[in-house]
Backbone as ProteinMPNN parsed JSONL, in Angstrom:
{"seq_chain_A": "XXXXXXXXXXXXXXXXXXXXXXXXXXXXXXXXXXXXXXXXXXXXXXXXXXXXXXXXXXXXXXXXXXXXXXXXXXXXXXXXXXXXXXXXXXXXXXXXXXXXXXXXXXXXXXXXXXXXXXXXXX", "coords_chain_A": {"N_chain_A": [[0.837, -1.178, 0.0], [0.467, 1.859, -0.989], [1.43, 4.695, 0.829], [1.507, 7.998, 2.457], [4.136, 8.115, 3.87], [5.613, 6.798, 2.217], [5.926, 8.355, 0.128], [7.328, 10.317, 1.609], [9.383, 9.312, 2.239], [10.971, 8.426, -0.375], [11.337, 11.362, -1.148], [13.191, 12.001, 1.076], [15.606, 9.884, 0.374], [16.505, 10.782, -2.368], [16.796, 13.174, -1.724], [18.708, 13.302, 0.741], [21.098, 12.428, -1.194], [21.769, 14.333, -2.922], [19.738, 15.134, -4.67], [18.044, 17.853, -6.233], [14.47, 18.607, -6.124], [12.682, 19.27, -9.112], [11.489, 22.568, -10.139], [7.733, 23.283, -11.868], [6.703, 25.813, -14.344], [4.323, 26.581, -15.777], [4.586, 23.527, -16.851], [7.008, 23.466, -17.735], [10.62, 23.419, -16.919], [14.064, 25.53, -16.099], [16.547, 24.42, -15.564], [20.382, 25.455, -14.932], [23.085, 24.982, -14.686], [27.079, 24.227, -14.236], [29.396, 26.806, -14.458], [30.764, 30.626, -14.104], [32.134, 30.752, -17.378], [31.218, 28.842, -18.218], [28.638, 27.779, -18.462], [25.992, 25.589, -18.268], [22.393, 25.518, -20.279], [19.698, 23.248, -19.135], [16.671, 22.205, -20.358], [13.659, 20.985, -19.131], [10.822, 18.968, -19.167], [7.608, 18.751, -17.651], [6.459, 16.128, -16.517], [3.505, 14.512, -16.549], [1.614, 12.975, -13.027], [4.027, 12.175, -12.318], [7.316, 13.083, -10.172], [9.735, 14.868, -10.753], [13.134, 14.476, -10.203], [16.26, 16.302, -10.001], [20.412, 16.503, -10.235], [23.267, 18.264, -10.292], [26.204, 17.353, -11.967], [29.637, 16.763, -12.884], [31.159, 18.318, -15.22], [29.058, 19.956, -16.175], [27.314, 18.692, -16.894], [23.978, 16.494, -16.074], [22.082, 14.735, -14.174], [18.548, 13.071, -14.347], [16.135, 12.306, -12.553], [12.313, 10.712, -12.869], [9.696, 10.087, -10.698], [7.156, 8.247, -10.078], [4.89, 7.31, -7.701], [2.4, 4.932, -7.211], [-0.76, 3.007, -6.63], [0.08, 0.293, -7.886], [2.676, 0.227, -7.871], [6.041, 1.76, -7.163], [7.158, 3.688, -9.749], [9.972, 4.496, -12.024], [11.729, 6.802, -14.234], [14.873, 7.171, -15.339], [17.566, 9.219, -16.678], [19.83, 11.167, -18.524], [19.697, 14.592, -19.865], [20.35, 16.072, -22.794], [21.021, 19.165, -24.683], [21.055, 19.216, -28.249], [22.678, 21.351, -30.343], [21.386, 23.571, -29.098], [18.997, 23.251, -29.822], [17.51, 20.478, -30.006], [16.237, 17.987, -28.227], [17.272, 15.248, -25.966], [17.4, 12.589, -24.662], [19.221, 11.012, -22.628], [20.656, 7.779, -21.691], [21.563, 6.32, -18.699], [24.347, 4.766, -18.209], [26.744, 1.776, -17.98], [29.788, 1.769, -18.355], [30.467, 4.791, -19.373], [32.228, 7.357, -20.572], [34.971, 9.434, -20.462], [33.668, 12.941, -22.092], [31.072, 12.223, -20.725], [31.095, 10.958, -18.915], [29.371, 11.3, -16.285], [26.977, 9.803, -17.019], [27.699, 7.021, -15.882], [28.112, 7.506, -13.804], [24.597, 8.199, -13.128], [23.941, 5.922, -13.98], [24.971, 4.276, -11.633], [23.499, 5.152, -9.624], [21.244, 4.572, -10.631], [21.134, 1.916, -9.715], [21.499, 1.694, -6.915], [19.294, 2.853, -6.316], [17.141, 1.54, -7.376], [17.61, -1.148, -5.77], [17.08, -0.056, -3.325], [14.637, -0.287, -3.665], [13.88, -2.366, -3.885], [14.408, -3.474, -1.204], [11.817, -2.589, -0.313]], "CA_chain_A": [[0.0, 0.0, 0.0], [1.147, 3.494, -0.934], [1.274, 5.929, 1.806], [2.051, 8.937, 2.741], [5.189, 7.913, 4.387], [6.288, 6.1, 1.383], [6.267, 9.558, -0.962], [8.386, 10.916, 2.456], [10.885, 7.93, 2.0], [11.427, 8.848, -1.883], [11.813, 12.098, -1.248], [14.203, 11.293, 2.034], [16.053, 9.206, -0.743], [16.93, 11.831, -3.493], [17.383, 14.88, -0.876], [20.342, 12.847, 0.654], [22.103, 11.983, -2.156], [22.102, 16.071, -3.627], [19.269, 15.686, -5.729], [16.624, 18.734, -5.925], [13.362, 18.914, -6.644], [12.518, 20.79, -10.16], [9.835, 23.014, -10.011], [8.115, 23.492, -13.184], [6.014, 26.337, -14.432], [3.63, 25.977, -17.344], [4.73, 22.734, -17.917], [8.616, 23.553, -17.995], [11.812, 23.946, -15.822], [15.179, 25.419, -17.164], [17.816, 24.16, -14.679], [21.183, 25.722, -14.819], [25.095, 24.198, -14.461], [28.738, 24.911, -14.501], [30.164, 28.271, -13.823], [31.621, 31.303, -15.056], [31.928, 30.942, -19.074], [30.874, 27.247, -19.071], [27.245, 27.44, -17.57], [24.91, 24.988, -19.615], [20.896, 25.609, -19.285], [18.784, 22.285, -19.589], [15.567, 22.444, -20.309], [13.014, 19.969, -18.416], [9.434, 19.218, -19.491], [6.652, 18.018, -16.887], [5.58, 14.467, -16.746], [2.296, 14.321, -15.756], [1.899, 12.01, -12.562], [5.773, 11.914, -12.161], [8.195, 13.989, -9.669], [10.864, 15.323, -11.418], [14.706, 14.922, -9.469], [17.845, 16.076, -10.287], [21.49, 16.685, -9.914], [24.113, 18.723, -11.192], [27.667, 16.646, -11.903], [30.984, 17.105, -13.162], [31.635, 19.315, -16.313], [27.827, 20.453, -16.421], [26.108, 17.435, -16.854], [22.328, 16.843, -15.254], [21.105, 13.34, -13.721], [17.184, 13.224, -13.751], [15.125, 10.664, -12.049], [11.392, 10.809, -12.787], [9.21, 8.755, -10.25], [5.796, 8.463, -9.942], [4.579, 6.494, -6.735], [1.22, 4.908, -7.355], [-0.946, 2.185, -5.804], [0.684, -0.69, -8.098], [3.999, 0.469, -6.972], [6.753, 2.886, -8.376], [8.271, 3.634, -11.218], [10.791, 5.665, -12.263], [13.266, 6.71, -15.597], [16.208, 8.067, -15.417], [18.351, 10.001, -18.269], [20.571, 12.661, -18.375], [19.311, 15.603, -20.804], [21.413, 16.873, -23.619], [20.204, 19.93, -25.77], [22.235, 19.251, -29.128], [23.08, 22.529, -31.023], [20.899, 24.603, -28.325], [17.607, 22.724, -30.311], [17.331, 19.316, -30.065], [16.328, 17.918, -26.851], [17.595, 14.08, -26.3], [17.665, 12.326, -23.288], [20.513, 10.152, -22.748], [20.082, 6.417, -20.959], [22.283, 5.579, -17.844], [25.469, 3.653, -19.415], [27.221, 1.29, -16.868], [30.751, 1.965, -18.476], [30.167, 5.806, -20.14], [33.884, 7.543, -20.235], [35.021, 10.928, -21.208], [32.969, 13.803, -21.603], [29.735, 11.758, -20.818], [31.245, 10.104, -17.4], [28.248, 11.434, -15.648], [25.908, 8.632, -17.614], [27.974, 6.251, -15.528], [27.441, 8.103, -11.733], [23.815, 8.274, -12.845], [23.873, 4.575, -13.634], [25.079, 3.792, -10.251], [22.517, 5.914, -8.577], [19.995, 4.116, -10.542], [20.944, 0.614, -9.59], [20.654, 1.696, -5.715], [17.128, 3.049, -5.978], [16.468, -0.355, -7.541], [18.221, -1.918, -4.405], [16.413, 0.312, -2.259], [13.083, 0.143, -3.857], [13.874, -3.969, -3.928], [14.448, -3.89, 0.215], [10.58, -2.02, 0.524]], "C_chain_A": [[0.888, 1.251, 0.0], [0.653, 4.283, 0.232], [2.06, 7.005, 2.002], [3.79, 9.179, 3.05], [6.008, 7.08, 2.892], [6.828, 7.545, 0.254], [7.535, 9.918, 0.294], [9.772, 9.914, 2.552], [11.499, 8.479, 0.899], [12.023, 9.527, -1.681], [13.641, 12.289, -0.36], [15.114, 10.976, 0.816], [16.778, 10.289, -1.359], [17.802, 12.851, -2.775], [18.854, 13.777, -0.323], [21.704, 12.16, -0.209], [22.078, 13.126, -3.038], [21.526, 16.232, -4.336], [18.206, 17.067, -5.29], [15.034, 18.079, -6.669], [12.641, 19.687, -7.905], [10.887, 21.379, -9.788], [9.419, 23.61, -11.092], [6.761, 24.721, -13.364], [5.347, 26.29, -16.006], [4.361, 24.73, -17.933], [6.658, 22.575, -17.658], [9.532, 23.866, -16.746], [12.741, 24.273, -16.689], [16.102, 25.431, -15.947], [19.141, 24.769, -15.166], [22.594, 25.255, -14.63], [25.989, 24.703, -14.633], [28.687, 26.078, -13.912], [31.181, 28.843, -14.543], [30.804, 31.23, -16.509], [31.562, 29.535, -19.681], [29.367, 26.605, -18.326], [26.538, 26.57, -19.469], [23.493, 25.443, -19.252], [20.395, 24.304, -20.118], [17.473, 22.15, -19.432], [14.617, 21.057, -20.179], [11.954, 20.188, -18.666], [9.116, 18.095, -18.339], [5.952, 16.772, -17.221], [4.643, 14.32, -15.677], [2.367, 13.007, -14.682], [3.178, 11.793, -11.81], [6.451, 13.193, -11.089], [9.206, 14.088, -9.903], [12.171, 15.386, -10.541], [15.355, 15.157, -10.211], [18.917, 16.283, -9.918], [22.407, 17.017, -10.83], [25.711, 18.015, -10.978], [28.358, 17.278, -12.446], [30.626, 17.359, -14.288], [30.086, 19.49, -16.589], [27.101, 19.896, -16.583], [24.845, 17.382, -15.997], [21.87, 15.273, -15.129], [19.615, 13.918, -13.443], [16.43, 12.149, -13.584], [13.21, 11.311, -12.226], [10.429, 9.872, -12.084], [7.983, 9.253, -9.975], [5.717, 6.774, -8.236], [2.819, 6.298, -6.248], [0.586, 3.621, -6.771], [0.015, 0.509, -6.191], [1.815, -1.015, -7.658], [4.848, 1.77, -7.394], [7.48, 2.892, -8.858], [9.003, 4.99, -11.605], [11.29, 5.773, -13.913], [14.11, 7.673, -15.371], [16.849, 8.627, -16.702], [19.253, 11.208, -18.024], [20.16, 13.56, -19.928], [20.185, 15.892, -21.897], [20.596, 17.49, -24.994], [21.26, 20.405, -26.762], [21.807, 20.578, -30.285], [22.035, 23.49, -30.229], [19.432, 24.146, -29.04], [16.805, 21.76, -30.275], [17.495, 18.935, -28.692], [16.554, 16.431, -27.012], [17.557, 13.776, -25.068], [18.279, 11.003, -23.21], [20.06, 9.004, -21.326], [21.183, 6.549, -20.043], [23.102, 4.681, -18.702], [26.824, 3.052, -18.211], [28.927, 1.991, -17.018], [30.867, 3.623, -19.663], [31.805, 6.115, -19.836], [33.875, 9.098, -20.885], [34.001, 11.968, -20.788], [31.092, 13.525, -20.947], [29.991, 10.806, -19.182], [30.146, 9.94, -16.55], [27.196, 10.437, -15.763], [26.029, 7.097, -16.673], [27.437, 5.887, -14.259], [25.951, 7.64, -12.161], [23.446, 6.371, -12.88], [24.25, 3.867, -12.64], [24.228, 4.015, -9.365], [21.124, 4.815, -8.774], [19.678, 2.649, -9.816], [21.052, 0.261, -7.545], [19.688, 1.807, -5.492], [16.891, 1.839, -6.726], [16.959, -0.788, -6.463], [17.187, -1.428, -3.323], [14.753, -0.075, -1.993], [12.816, -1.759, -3.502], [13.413, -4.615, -2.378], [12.394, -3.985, 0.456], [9.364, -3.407, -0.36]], "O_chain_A": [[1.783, 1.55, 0.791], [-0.548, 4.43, 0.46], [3.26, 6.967, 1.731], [4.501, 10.089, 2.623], [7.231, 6.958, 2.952], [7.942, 7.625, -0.264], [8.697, 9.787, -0.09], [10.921, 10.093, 2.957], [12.578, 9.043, 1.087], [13.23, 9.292, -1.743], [14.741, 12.552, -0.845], [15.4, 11.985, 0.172], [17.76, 10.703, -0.742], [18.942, 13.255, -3.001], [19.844, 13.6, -1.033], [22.782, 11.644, 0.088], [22.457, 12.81, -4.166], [21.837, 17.137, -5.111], [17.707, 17.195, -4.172], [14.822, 17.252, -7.556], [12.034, 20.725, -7.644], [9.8, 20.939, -9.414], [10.183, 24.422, -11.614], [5.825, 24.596, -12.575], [5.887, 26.006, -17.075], [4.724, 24.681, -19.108], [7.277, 21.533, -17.441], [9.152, 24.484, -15.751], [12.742, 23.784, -17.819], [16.358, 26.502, -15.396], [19.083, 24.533, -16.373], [22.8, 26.019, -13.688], [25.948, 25.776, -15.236], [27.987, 26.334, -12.932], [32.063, 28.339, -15.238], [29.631, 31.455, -16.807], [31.544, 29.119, -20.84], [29.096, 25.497, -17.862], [26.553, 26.734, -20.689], [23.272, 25.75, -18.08], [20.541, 24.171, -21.333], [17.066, 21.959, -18.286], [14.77, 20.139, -20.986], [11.588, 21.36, -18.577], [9.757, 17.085, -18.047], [5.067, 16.553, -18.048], [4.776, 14.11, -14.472], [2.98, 12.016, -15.078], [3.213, 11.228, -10.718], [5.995, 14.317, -11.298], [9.955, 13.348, -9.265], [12.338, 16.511, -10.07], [15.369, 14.491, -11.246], [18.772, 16.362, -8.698], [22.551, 16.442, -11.909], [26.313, 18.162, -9.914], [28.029, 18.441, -12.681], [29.667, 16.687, -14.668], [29.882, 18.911, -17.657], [25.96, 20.35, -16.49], [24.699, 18.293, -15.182], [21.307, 14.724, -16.077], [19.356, 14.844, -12.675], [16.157, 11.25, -14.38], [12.934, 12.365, -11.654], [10.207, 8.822, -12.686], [7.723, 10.421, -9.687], [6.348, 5.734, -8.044], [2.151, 6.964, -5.457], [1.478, 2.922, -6.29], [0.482, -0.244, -5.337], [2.134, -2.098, -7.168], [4.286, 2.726, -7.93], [8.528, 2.27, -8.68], [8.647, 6.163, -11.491], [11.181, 4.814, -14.676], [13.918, 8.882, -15.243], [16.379, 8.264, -17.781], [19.066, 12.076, -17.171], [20.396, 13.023, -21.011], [21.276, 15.903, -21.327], [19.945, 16.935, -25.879], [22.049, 21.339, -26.618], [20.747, 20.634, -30.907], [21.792, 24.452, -30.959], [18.553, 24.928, -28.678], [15.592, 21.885, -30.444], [18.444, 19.28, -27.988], [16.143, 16.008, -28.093], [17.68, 14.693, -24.256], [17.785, 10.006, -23.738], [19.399, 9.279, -20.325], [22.114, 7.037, -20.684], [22.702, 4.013, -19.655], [27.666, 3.806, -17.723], [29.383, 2.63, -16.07], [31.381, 3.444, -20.767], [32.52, 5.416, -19.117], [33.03, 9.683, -21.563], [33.513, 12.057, -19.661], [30.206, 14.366, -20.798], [29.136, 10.171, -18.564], [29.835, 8.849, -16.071], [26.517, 10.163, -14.773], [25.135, 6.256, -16.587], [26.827, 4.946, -13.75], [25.722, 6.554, -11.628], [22.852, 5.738, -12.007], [23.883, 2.692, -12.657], [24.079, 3.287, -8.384], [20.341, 4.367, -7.936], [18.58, 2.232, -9.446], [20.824, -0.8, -6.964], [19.027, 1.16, -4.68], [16.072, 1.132, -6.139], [15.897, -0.712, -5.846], [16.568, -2.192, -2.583], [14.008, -0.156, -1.016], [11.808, -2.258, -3.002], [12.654, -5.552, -2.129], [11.757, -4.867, 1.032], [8.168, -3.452, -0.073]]}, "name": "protein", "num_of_chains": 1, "seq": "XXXXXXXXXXXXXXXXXXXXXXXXXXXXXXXXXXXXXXXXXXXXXXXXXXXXXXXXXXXXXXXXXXXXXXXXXXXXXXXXXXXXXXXXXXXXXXXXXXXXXXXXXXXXXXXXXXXXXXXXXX"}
């Protein structure tokens, strides 16, 4: 049974491991990264149902977990964003062995295969 305490677990969850919360208006978020002359902005659309996490990593990169927590149980997807030539929005899979400028794909694939562990214990 879903309860109350189970959304306060999730959240629990995310918040100690540095993710935020997006908050989206009409629909949209535009999250922010890097610093200085190497800020990226990634732009996040609302999934109905779903609570949007994320986290900002190494060289500007963006982990986002989307989880919905409903009576069957919950589900999530993960991806990291990438907006190619400032137009094209793509959302990149978790990749156990990612390398280079995409390392981040790797972290988020570690993250994901605890919240499966975690979600496995409940």
């Amino acid at each position: 049974m879903i309860t109350l305490s189970t959304h306060e677990a999730i959240n629990r969850w995310f918040t100690t491991r540095g993710f935020t919360q997006a908050a989206f208006t009409k629909g949209k978020a535009r999250i922010t990264t890097g610093s200085g002359d190497a800020m990226v902005v990634f732009r996040l659309r609302e999934r109905p149902g779903f609570n949007t996490w994320y986290k900002s990593v190494d060289q500007g990169g963006l982990i986002v977990f989307e989880v919905a927590v409903t009576e069957p149980g919950i589900r999530y997807e993960g991806y990291c964003p990438l907006l190619v030539f400032g137009v094209w929005e793509r959302k990149l899979a978790f990749k156990e062995k990612a390398g280079g400028i995409f390392a981040y794909r790797a972290e988020g694939w570690r993250i994901a295969q605890e919240l499966r562990a975690e979600l496995e214990r409940r």
